[in-house]
């Protein structure tokens, strides 16, 4: 699917004069000494290869007079990049979490860091950026702004990584993102017996079966990470409705809702451990075939509705965007405060990769 008059490349709009825009071009990790069999037409591999060839061709045409060229473009890497590169990224995220917040204290009294500033933005605009055509474009810009903060404020020099769900859908906890090693984003949450959660948001209700964790992240670089914004769900019962970082009255005008409802609840200071609950049922909706199903869409309306699973009444339709959140579980289940988990940004980098390929 082509966009004119500009080119979309892995996370940003090339051709808009944005320096150091990331492009999901081929990298050394994807090269192999053994030749690979040709990808089947219509497969995710074939579409990805076509996309990369297109980006490479466009970049070759550009001289250094164009701010976005072969010398300035950054390549987003999959989660299996080198350990040293992953550690550099982790250190930058931790740096951002130590930098003082810039949010207006009258609006976001709970923000304690620059990392929190991004969580606050997502909470405040949640109704305007989900279940509509803003989903892809807004999160693309949000991710890019976050990456620029890592670079400019914390000295990160690499491109933003992404978590390729399609490679680890059988066992997400074994991926380099969640294996709990010193170069991961931490482990699953500590396991304790718990039942289903009934998620209520955006006028919808969804039952989420209990996952394989549920408690605080117990291992890895973010084992002691503190989440400052958002509401605390009650302790799980066999099955219950969880209170999310969601305004209680969606009929209040936007300008009033953000200030009078969210700011007095989800934007207040509420320190607590980062939780995860890796869910194998939802990871089964992040396969390559699920990506291919989404990429069949011919317009943004179909793309958004299909990504969130409400294009049809077919219960087998994959919900790729929601599934990525629900695979991680815990805080990531909260559609408002989910950027409080650093893994949010790797999920959305992959989601943006799919958008770019489309």
mmCIF file of C-alpha atoms in Angstrom:
data_model
loop_
_atom_site.group_PDB
_atom_site.id
_atom_site.type_symbol
_atom_site.label_atom_id
_atom_site.label_comp_id
_atom_site.label_asym_id
_atom_site.label_seq_id
_atom_site.Cartn_x
_atom_site.Cartn_y
_atom_site.Cartn_z
ATOM 1 C CA UNK A 1 0.000 0.000 0.000
ATOM 2 C CA UNK A 2 1.598 3.287 -1.044
ATOM 3 C CA UNK A 3 1.093 6.680 0.474
ATOM 4 C CA UNK A 4 1.619 9.817 -1.567
ATOM 5 C CA UNK A 5 3.187 12.339 -1.706
ATOM 6 C CA UNK A 6 5.486 10.941 0.959
ATOM 7 C CA UNK A 7 7.011 7.607 1.872
ATOM 8 C CA UNK A 8 6.327 5.835 5.146
ATOM 9 C CA UNK A 9 9.306 4.021 6.622
ATOM 10 C CA UNK A 10 9.361 2.141 9.905
ATOM 11 C CA UNK A 11 8.116 4.539 12.361
ATOM 12 C CA UNK A 12 8.341 7.901 10.660
ATOM 13 C CA UNK A 13 7.357 9.756 7.535
ATOM 14 C CA UNK A 14 10.371 10.030 5.289
ATOM 15 C CA UNK A 15 10.334 13.012 2.995
ATOM 16 C CA UNK A 16 9.230 15.443 5.673
ATOM 17 C CA UNK A 17 12.710 16.653 6.478
ATOM 18 C CA UNK A 18 13.016 14.759 9.757
ATOM 19 C CA UNK A 19 16.652 14.086 10.566
ATOM 20 C CA UNK A 20 17.631 10.661 11.840
ATOM 21 C CA UNK A 21 14.294 9.097 11.029
ATOM 22 C CA UNK A 22 14.393 5.343 11.765
ATOM 23 C CA UNK A 23 13.928 2.954 8.871
ATOM 24 C CA UNK A 24 13.393 -0.763 9.237
ATOM 25 C CA UNK A 25 15.982 -1.602 6.605
ATOM 26 C CA UNK A 26 17.867 -4.923 6.409
ATOM 27 C CA UNK A 27 20.457 -5.388 9.136
ATOM 28 C CA UNK A 28 23.263 -7.790 9.954
ATOM 29 C CA UNK A 29 21.089 -9.795 12.330
ATOM 30 C CA UNK A 30 18.848 -10.799 9.474
ATOM 31 C CA UNK A 31 21.629 -11.813 7.123
ATOM 32 C CA UNK A 32 22.623 -15.453 6.980
ATOM 33 C CA UNK A 33 25.448 -17.379 5.336
ATOM 34 C CA UNK A 34 22.912 -19.912 4.136
ATOM 35 C CA UNK A 35 20.561 -18.777 1.358
ATOM 36 C CA UNK A 36 16.910 -18.596 2.372
ATOM 37 C CA UNK A 37 14.154 -20.049 0.213
ATOM 38 C CA UNK A 38 12.106 -17.435 -1.652
ATOM 39 C CA UNK A 39 9.184 -16.071 0.340
ATOM 40 C CA UNK A 40 5.704 -17.018 -0.765
ATOM 41 C CA UNK A 41 3.726 -14.218 -2.467
ATOM 42 C CA UNK A 42 1.457 -12.487 0.024
ATOM 43 C CA UNK A 43 3.420 -13.769 2.998
ATOM 44 C CA UNK A 44 4.679 -11.472 5.742
ATOM 45 C CA UNK A 45 8.250 -12.217 4.640
ATOM 46 C CA UNK A 46 7.477 -11.229 1.043
ATOM 47 C CA UNK A 47 5.766 -7.994 2.050
ATOM 48 C CA UNK A 48 8.594 -7.156 4.455
ATOM 49 C CA UNK A 49 11.209 -7.763 1.735
ATOM 50 C CA UNK A 50 9.286 -5.592 -0.735
ATOM 51 C CA UNK A 51 9.015 -2.832 1.829
ATOM 52 C CA UNK A 52 12.741 -2.914 2.657
ATOM 53 C CA UNK A 53 13.669 -2.853 -1.022
ATOM 54 C CA UNK A 54 11.392 0.159 -1.488
ATOM 55 C CA UNK A 55 12.996 2.053 1.406
ATOM 56 C CA UNK A 56 16.489 1.198 0.177
ATOM 57 C CA UNK A 57 15.649 2.374 -3.340
ATOM 58 C CA UNK A 58 14.197 5.659 -2.107
ATOM 59 C CA UNK A 59 17.175 6.391 0.134
ATOM 60 C CA UNK A 60 19.615 5.832 -2.728
ATOM 61 C CA UNK A 61 17.966 8.690 -4.597
ATOM 62 C CA UNK A 62 18.643 11.151 -1.797
ATOM 63 C CA UNK A 63 21.693 13.343 -1.496
ATOM 64 C CA UNK A 64 23.130 14.813 1.687
ATOM 65 C CA UNK A 65 21.076 17.925 0.981
ATOM 66 C CA UNK A 66 18.036 15.964 2.132
ATOM 67 C CA UNK A 67 18.057 15.794 5.969
ATOM 68 C CA UNK A 68 16.827 12.209 5.780
ATOM 69 C CA UNK A 69 19.330 10.221 3.716
ATOM 70 C CA UNK A 70 21.435 7.056 3.854
ATOM 71 C CA UNK A 71 23.867 8.662 6.289
ATOM 72 C CA UNK A 72 21.324 10.053 8.755
ATOM 73 C CA UNK A 73 18.655 7.360 8.737
ATOM 74 C CA UNK A 74 18.529 4.931 11.676
ATOM 75 C CA UNK A 75 17.508 1.291 11.377
ATOM 76 C CA UNK A 76 15.166 -0.038 13.999
ATOM 77 C CA UNK A 77 16.385 -3.374 15.334
ATOM 78 C CA UNK A 78 14.546 -6.444 16.485
ATOM 79 C CA UNK A 79 14.720 -7.418 20.154
ATOM 80 C CA UNK A 80 17.469 -9.943 19.382
ATOM 81 C CA UNK A 81 20.060 -7.207 18.747
ATOM 82 C CA UNK A 82 23.424 -7.447 20.513
ATOM 83 C CA UNK A 83 23.503 -7.498 24.300
ATOM 84 C CA UNK A 84 25.627 -4.367 24.498
ATOM 85 C CA UNK A 85 23.160 -2.465 22.305
ATOM 86 C CA UNK A 86 20.260 -3.681 24.415
ATOM 87 C CA UNK A 87 22.028 -2.589 27.602
ATOM 88 C CA UNK A 88 22.643 0.858 26.134
ATOM 89 C CA UNK A 89 18.944 1.158 25.412
ATOM 90 C CA UNK A 90 18.012 -0.033 28.922
ATOM 91 C CA UNK A 91 20.383 2.498 30.494
ATOM 92 C CA UNK A 92 18.801 5.278 28.452
ATOM 93 C CA UNK A 93 15.295 4.290 29.610
ATOM 94 C CA UNK A 94 16.465 4.237 33.235
ATOM 95 C CA UNK A 95 18.098 7.619 32.680
ATOM 96 C CA UNK A 96 14.798 9.051 31.439
ATOM 97 C CA UNK A 97 13.094 7.647 34.527
ATOM 98 C CA UNK A 98 15.524 9.638 36.691
ATOM 99 C CA UNK A 99 15.247 12.945 34.855
ATOM 100 C CA UNK A 100 12.854 15.420 36.505
ATOM 101 C CA UNK A 101 9.402 15.714 34.978
ATOM 102 C CA UNK A 102 8.455 18.678 32.806
ATOM 103 C CA UNK A 103 4.696 18.222 33.110
ATOM 104 C CA UNK A 104 2.625 20.999 34.661
ATOM 105 C CA UNK A 105 2.191 19.996 38.314
ATOM 106 C CA UNK A 106 -1.294 21.486 38.326
ATOM 107 C CA UNK A 107 -2.355 19.023 35.622
ATOM 108 C CA UNK A 108 -0.084 16.036 36.326
ATOM 109 C CA UNK A 109 0.720 16.173 40.039
ATOM 110 C CA UNK A 110 1.920 12.575 40.055
ATOM 111 C CA UNK A 111 4.674 12.872 37.428
ATOM 112 C CA UNK A 112 8.112 12.402 38.925
ATOM 113 C CA UNK A 113 10.212 11.873 35.804
ATOM 114 C CA UNK A 114 10.502 12.505 32.096
ATOM 115 C CA UNK A 115 9.404 8.906 31.632
ATOM 116 C CA UNK A 116 6.196 9.814 33.486
ATOM 117 C CA UNK A 117 5.627 12.754 31.143
ATOM 118 C CA UNK A 118 5.021 10.321 28.291
ATOM 119 C CA UNK A 119 2.673 8.169 30.373
ATOM 120 C CA UNK A 120 0.696 11.291 31.268
ATOM 121 C CA UNK A 121 0.296 12.292 27.616
ATOM 122 C CA UNK A 122 -1.122 8.876 26.780
ATOM 123 C CA UNK A 123 -3.559 8.978 29.710
ATOM 124 C CA UNK A 124 -4.804 12.453 28.818
ATOM 125 C CA UNK A 125 -5.413 11.722 25.147
ATOM 126 C CA UNK A 126 -6.557 8.110 25.374
ATOM 127 C CA UNK A 127 -10.060 8.719 24.057
ATOM 128 C CA UNK A 128 -8.776 10.641 21.067
ATOM 129 C CA UNK A 129 -6.098 8.143 19.987
ATOM 130 C CA UNK A 130 -7.830 4.765 20.225
ATOM 131 C CA UNK A 131 -10.599 3.144 18.196
ATOM 132 C CA UNK A 132 -10.265 5.703 15.436
ATOM 133 C CA UNK A 133 -7.947 6.674 12.587
ATOM 134 C CA UNK A 134 -5.510 8.367 14.974
ATOM 135 C CA UNK A 135 -4.338 5.056 16.422
ATOM 136 C CA UNK A 136 -1.430 4.468 14.045
ATOM 137 C CA UNK A 137 -0.316 8.014 13.281
ATOM 138 C CA UNK A 138 -0.477 9.315 16.852
ATOM 139 C CA UNK A 139 1.421 6.377 18.346
ATOM 140 C CA UNK A 140 3.992 6.673 15.556
ATOM 141 C CA UNK A 141 4.673 10.281 16.560
ATOM 142 C CA UNK A 142 4.546 9.418 20.264
ATOM 143 C CA UNK A 143 7.139 6.687 19.816
ATOM 144 C CA UNK A 144 9.381 8.986 17.808
ATOM 145 C CA UNK A 145 9.190 11.721 20.468
ATOM 146 C CA UNK A 146 10.094 9.147 23.111
ATOM 147 C CA UNK A 147 13.067 7.979 21.045
ATOM 148 C CA UNK A 148 14.239 11.567 20.610
ATOM 149 C CA UNK A 149 14.093 12.086 24.384
ATOM 150 C CA UNK A 150 16.271 8.982 24.858
ATOM 151 C CA UNK A 151 18.765 10.435 22.392
ATOM 152 C CA UNK A 152 18.830 14.093 23.331
ATOM 153 C CA UNK A 153 18.407 13.798 27.083
ATOM 154 C CA UNK A 154 20.069 10.469 27.862
ATOM 155 C CA UNK A 155 22.738 10.064 25.177
ATOM 156 C CA UNK A 156 21.273 7.033 23.435
ATOM 157 C CA UNK A 157 22.791 6.669 19.969
ATOM 158 C CA UNK A 158 21.097 3.545 18.634
ATOM 159 C CA UNK A 159 17.740 3.150 16.934
ATOM 160 C CA UNK A 160 14.680 2.161 18.906
ATOM 161 C CA UNK A 161 14.271 -1.640 19.138
ATOM 162 C CA UNK A 162 11.064 -3.513 18.462
ATOM 163 C CA UNK A 163 9.655 -6.744 19.846
ATOM 164 C CA UNK A 164 8.816 -9.124 17.018
ATOM 165 C CA UNK A 165 5.870 -10.980 18.530
ATOM 166 C CA UNK A 166 5.729 -13.361 15.553
ATOM 167 C CA UNK A 167 9.021 -14.990 16.564
ATOM 168 C CA UNK A 168 8.082 -15.706 20.158
ATOM 169 C CA UNK A 169 4.321 -16.245 20.175
ATOM 170 C CA UNK A 170 4.713 -19.818 21.467
ATOM 171 C CA UNK A 171 6.630 -18.674 24.561
ATOM 172 C CA UNK A 172 6.950 -14.865 24.922
ATOM 173 C CA UNK A 173 8.825 -15.211 28.210
ATOM 174 C CA UNK A 174 11.721 -16.862 26.350
ATOM 175 C CA UNK A 175 12.257 -13.843 24.094
ATOM 176 C CA UNK A 176 15.254 -11.546 24.713
ATOM 177 C CA UNK A 177 12.725 -8.898 25.737
ATOM 178 C CA UNK A 178 11.214 -10.832 28.668
ATOM 179 C CA UNK A 179 13.729 -13.551 29.599
ATOM 180 C CA UNK A 180 14.819 -11.698 32.755
ATOM 181 C CA UNK A 181 18.467 -11.447 31.714
ATOM 182 C CA UNK A 182 20.531 -8.327 32.364
ATOM 183 C CA UNK A 183 19.959 -7.246 28.750
ATOM 184 C CA UNK A 184 16.177 -7.749 28.773
ATOM 185 C CA UNK A 185 13.330 -5.486 29.856
ATOM 186 C CA UNK A 186 12.836 -7.720 32.841
ATOM 187 C CA UNK A 187 10.936 -10.919 33.463
ATOM 188 C CA UNK A 188 7.319 -11.884 33.661
ATOM 189 C CA UNK A 189 5.509 -10.916 36.862
ATOM 190 C CA UNK A 190 5.884 -13.179 39.854
ATOM 191 C CA UNK A 191 3.267 -15.907 39.607
ATOM 192 C CA UNK A 192 0.382 -16.204 42.023
ATOM 193 C CA UNK A 193 -2.931 -18.024 41.465
ATOM 194 C CA UNK A 194 -5.505 -15.680 39.972
ATOM 195 C CA UNK A 195 -8.533 -15.821 37.733
ATOM 196 C CA UNK A 196 -9.875 -13.774 34.876
ATOM 197 C CA UNK A 197 -9.994 -10.005 34.670
ATOM 198 C CA UNK A 198 -12.932 -8.226 33.081
ATOM 199 C CA UNK A 199 -11.545 -5.175 31.336
ATOM 200 C CA UNK A 200 -13.927 -2.263 30.862
ATOM 201 C CA UNK A 201 -12.824 0.672 28.698
ATOM 202 C CA UNK A 202 -14.088 2.748 25.763
ATOM 203 C CA UNK A 203 -17.594 1.444 26.332
ATOM 204 C CA UNK A 204 -16.432 -2.140 25.757
ATOM 205 C CA UNK A 205 -16.061 -5.101 28.068
ATOM 206 C CA UNK A 206 -13.540 -7.880 27.510
ATOM 207 C CA UNK A 207 -12.774 -10.914 29.643
ATOM 208 C CA UNK A 208 -9.039 -11.557 29.992
ATOM 209 C CA UNK A 209 -8.143 -15.032 31.337
ATOM 210 C CA UNK A 210 -5.446 -15.141 33.993
ATOM 211 C CA UNK A 211 -1.900 -15.413 32.657
ATOM 212 C CA UNK A 212 1.337 -16.980 33.829
ATOM 213 C CA UNK A 213 2.407 -14.266 36.254
ATOM 214 C CA UNK A 214 0.309 -11.467 37.703
ATOM 215 C CA UNK A 215 2.674 -10.022 40.300
ATOM 216 C CA UNK A 216 5.622 -7.603 40.214
ATOM 217 C CA UNK A 217 8.450 -8.096 37.706
ATOM 218 C CA UNK A 218 10.930 -10.089 39.788
ATOM 219 C CA UNK A 219 14.060 -10.402 37.663
ATOM 220 C CA UNK A 220 16.146 -8.305 35.283
ATOM 221 C CA UNK A 221 16.873 -4.568 34.888
ATOM 222 C CA UNK A 222 13.300 -3.473 35.664
ATOM 223 C CA UNK A 223 12.678 -5.765 38.633
ATOM 224 C CA UNK A 224 12.445 -2.781 40.985
ATOM 225 C CA UNK A 225 10.900 -0.339 38.551
ATOM 226 C CA UNK A 226 8.303 1.985 40.056
ATOM 227 C CA UNK A 227 5.150 3.021 38.209
ATOM 228 C CA UNK A 228 3.958 6.453 39.361
ATOM 229 C CA UNK A 229 0.823 7.189 37.330
ATOM 230 C CA UNK A 230 -2.429 5.345 36.755
ATOM 231 C CA UNK A 231 -4.844 3.629 39.106
ATOM 232 C CA UNK A 232 -4.127 0.542 41.153
ATOM 233 C CA UNK A 233 -6.377 -2.420 40.254
ATOM 234 C CA UNK A 234 -7.874 -4.225 43.265
ATOM 235 C CA UNK A 235 -6.367 -7.556 44.263
ATOM 236 C CA UNK A 236 -7.612 -10.242 41.845
ATOM 237 C CA UNK A 237 -10.493 -12.467 42.863
ATOM 238 C CA UNK A 238 -11.546 -15.514 40.834
ATOM 239 C CA UNK A 239 -13.063 -13.026 38.378
ATOM 240 C CA UNK A 240 -13.619 -9.321 38.760
ATOM 241 C CA UNK A 241 -13.873 -5.953 37.102
ATOM 242 C CA UNK A 242 -10.552 -4.147 37.395
ATOM 243 C CA UNK A 243 -10.482 -0.388 37.928
ATOM 244 C CA UNK A 244 -8.357 1.096 35.174
ATOM 245 C CA UNK A 245 -6.908 4.538 34.646
ATOM 246 C CA UNK A 246 -10.094 5.563 32.930
ATOM 247 C CA UNK A 247 -12.378 8.568 33.418
ATOM 248 C CA UNK A 248 -15.601 7.561 35.122
ATOM 249 C CA UNK A 249 -17.758 9.888 33.042
ATOM 250 C CA UNK A 250 -17.036 9.758 29.330
ATOM 251 C CA UNK A 251 -19.803 12.260 28.597
ATOM 252 C CA UNK A 252 -17.851 15.122 30.162
ATOM 253 C CA UNK A 253 -16.388 17.421 27.450
ATOM 254 C CA UNK A 254 -12.795 16.564 26.586
ATOM 255 C CA UNK A 255 -11.267 19.753 27.993
ATOM 256 C CA UNK A 256 -13.071 19.251 31.298
ATOM 257 C CA UNK A 257 -12.690 15.497 31.410
ATOM 258 C CA UNK A 258 -8.912 15.612 31.215
ATOM 259 C CA UNK A 259 -8.556 18.161 33.982
ATOM 260 C CA UNK A 260 -11.336 17.274 36.401
ATOM 261 C CA UNK A 261 -11.512 13.503 36.113
ATOM 262 C CA UNK A 262 -8.189 12.071 34.955
ATOM 263 C CA UNK A 263 -5.976 14.646 36.663
ATOM 264 C CA UNK A 264 -7.590 13.899 40.013
ATOM 265 C CA UNK A 265 -7.149 10.164 39.659
ATOM 266 C CA UNK A 266 -4.877 8.588 37.071
ATOM 267 C CA UNK A 267 -2.556 11.612 37.024
ATOM 268 C CA UNK A 268 -2.079 11.687 40.788
ATOM 269 C CA UNK A 269 1.031 10.217 42.426
ATOM 270 C CA UNK A 270 0.464 6.486 42.916
ATOM 271 C CA UNK A 271 3.826 4.654 43.260
ATOM 272 C CA UNK A 272 3.669 0.874 42.920
ATOM 273 C CA UNK A 273 5.691 -2.008 41.389
ATOM 274 C CA UNK A 274 5.581 -2.754 37.677
ATOM 275 C CA UNK A 275 3.433 -5.847 37.110
ATOM 276 C CA UNK A 276 3.203 -8.302 34.202
ATOM 277 C CA UNK A 277 1.102 -11.373 33.493
ATOM 278 C CA UNK A 278 2.343 -12.955 30.255
ATOM 279 C CA UNK A 279 -0.626 -14.591 28.578
ATOM 280 C CA UNK A 280 -0.185 -17.487 26.167
ATOM 281 C CA UNK A 281 -3.766 -17.317 24.944
ATOM 282 C CA UNK A 282 -3.286 -13.816 23.608
ATOM 283 C CA UNK A 283 0.190 -14.544 22.253
ATOM 284 C CA UNK A 284 -1.505 -16.994 19.904
ATOM 285 C CA UNK A 285 -2.983 -13.941 18.142
ATOM 286 C CA UNK A 286 0.440 -12.512 17.267
ATOM 287 C CA UNK A 287 1.526 -15.050 14.664
ATOM 288 C CA UNK A 288 2.683 -14.213 11.153
ATOM 289 C CA UNK A 289 -0.678 -15.349 9.819
ATOM 290 C CA UNK A 290 -2.354 -12.775 12.070
ATOM 291 C CA UNK A 291 -0.115 -10.038 10.663
ATOM 292 C CA UNK A 292 -0.927 -11.184 7.128
ATOM 293 C CA UNK A 293 -4.635 -11.038 7.967
ATOM 294 C CA UNK A 294 -4.248 -7.391 9.009
ATOM 295 C CA UNK A 295 -2.140 -6.454 5.980
ATOM 296 C CA UNK A 296 -4.979 -7.440 3.641
ATOM 297 C CA UNK A 297 -6.781 -4.205 4.562
ATOM 298 C CA UNK A 298 -7.133 -1.631 1.818
ATOM 299 C CA UNK A 299 -7.675 1.486 3.956
ATOM 300 C CA UNK A 300 -6.921 2.900 7.407
ATOM 301 C CA UNK A 301 -10.477 2.364 8.632
ATOM 302 C CA UNK A 302 -10.188 -1.375 8.001
ATOM 303 C CA UNK A 303 -6.653 -1.409 9.397
ATOM 304 C CA UNK A 304 -7.643 0.149 12.718
ATOM 305 C CA UNK A 305 -10.823 -1.883 13.155
ATOM 306 C CA UNK A 306 -9.042 -5.106 12.283
ATOM 307 C CA UNK A 307 -6.069 -4.354 14.559
ATOM 308 C CA UNK A 308 -8.424 -3.906 17.513
ATOM 309 C CA UNK A 309 -10.711 -6.766 16.560
ATOM 310 C CA UNK A 310 -13.998 -5.036 15.891
ATOM 311 C CA UNK A 311 -14.143 -5.119 12.095
ATOM 312 C CA UNK A 312 -16.443 -8.151 12.179
ATOM 313 C CA UNK A 313 -18.231 -10.320 14.691
ATOM 314 C CA UNK A 314 -15.953 -13.236 13.840
ATOM 315 C CA UNK A 315 -14.518 -14.481 17.188
ATOM 316 C CA UNK A 316 -11.499 -15.847 15.304
ATOM 317 C CA UNK A 317 -10.454 -12.430 14.047
ATOM 318 C CA UNK A 318 -7.063 -11.556 15.566
ATOM 319 C CA UNK A 319 -6.781 -8.361 17.611
ATOM 320 C CA UNK A 320 -3.136 -7.614 16.877
ATOM 321 C CA UNK A 321 -2.859 -4.270 18.679
ATOM 322 C CA UNK A 322 -4.785 -5.353 21.752
ATOM 323 C CA UNK A 323 -3.143 -8.783 21.746
ATOM 324 C CA UNK A 324 0.333 -7.264 22.049
ATOM 325 C CA UNK A 325 -0.802 -5.457 25.194
ATOM 326 C CA UNK A 326 -2.595 -8.458 26.667
ATOM 327 C CA UNK A 327 0.342 -10.776 26.023
ATOM 328 C CA UNK A 328 2.394 -8.640 28.438
ATOM 329 C CA UNK A 329 -0.505 -8.243 30.853
ATOM 330 C CA UNK A 330 -0.364 -6.522 34.213
ATOM 331 C CA UNK A 331 0.031 -2.789 33.683
ATOM 332 C CA UNK A 332 0.000 -3.313 29.900
ATOM 333 C CA UNK A 333 -3.673 -4.326 30.183
ATOM 334 C CA UNK A 334 -4.510 -0.766 31.206
ATOM 335 C CA UNK A 335 -5.189 1.048 27.905
ATOM 336 C CA UNK A 336 -4.530 4.411 29.552
ATOM 337 C CA UNK A 337 -1.435 3.990 31.739
ATOM 338 C CA UNK A 338 0.220 1.140 29.780
ATOM 339 C CA UNK A 339 3.227 3.295 28.683
ATOM 340 C CA UNK A 340 4.336 2.968 32.309
ATOM 341 C CA UNK A 341 5.769 -0.409 31.271
ATOM 342 C CA UNK A 342 8.929 0.124 29.166
ATOM 343 C CA UNK A 343 7.843 -2.874 27.047
ATOM 344 C CA UNK A 344 4.969 -0.734 25.701
ATOM 345 C CA UNK A 345 7.392 1.046 23.385
ATOM 346 C CA UNK A 346 8.796 -2.167 21.904
ATOM 347 C CA UNK A 347 5.291 -3.454 21.273
ATOM 348 C CA UNK A 348 4.306 -0.252 19.533
ATOM 349 C CA UNK A 349 7.556 -0.157 17.543
ATOM 350 C CA UNK A 350 6.568 -3.553 16.108
ATOM 351 C CA UNK A 351 3.006 -2.341 15.585
ATOM 352 C CA UNK A 352 4.420 0.652 13.710
ATOM 353 C CA UNK A 353 6.622 -1.665 11.666
ATOM 354 C CA UNK A 354 3.494 -3.499 10.511
ATOM 355 C CA UNK A 355 1.895 -0.141 9.650
ATOM 356 C CA UNK A 356 4.976 0.815 7.618
ATOM 357 C CA UNK A 357 4.961 -2.470 5.702
ATOM 358 C CA UNK A 358 1.248 -1.969 4.960
#
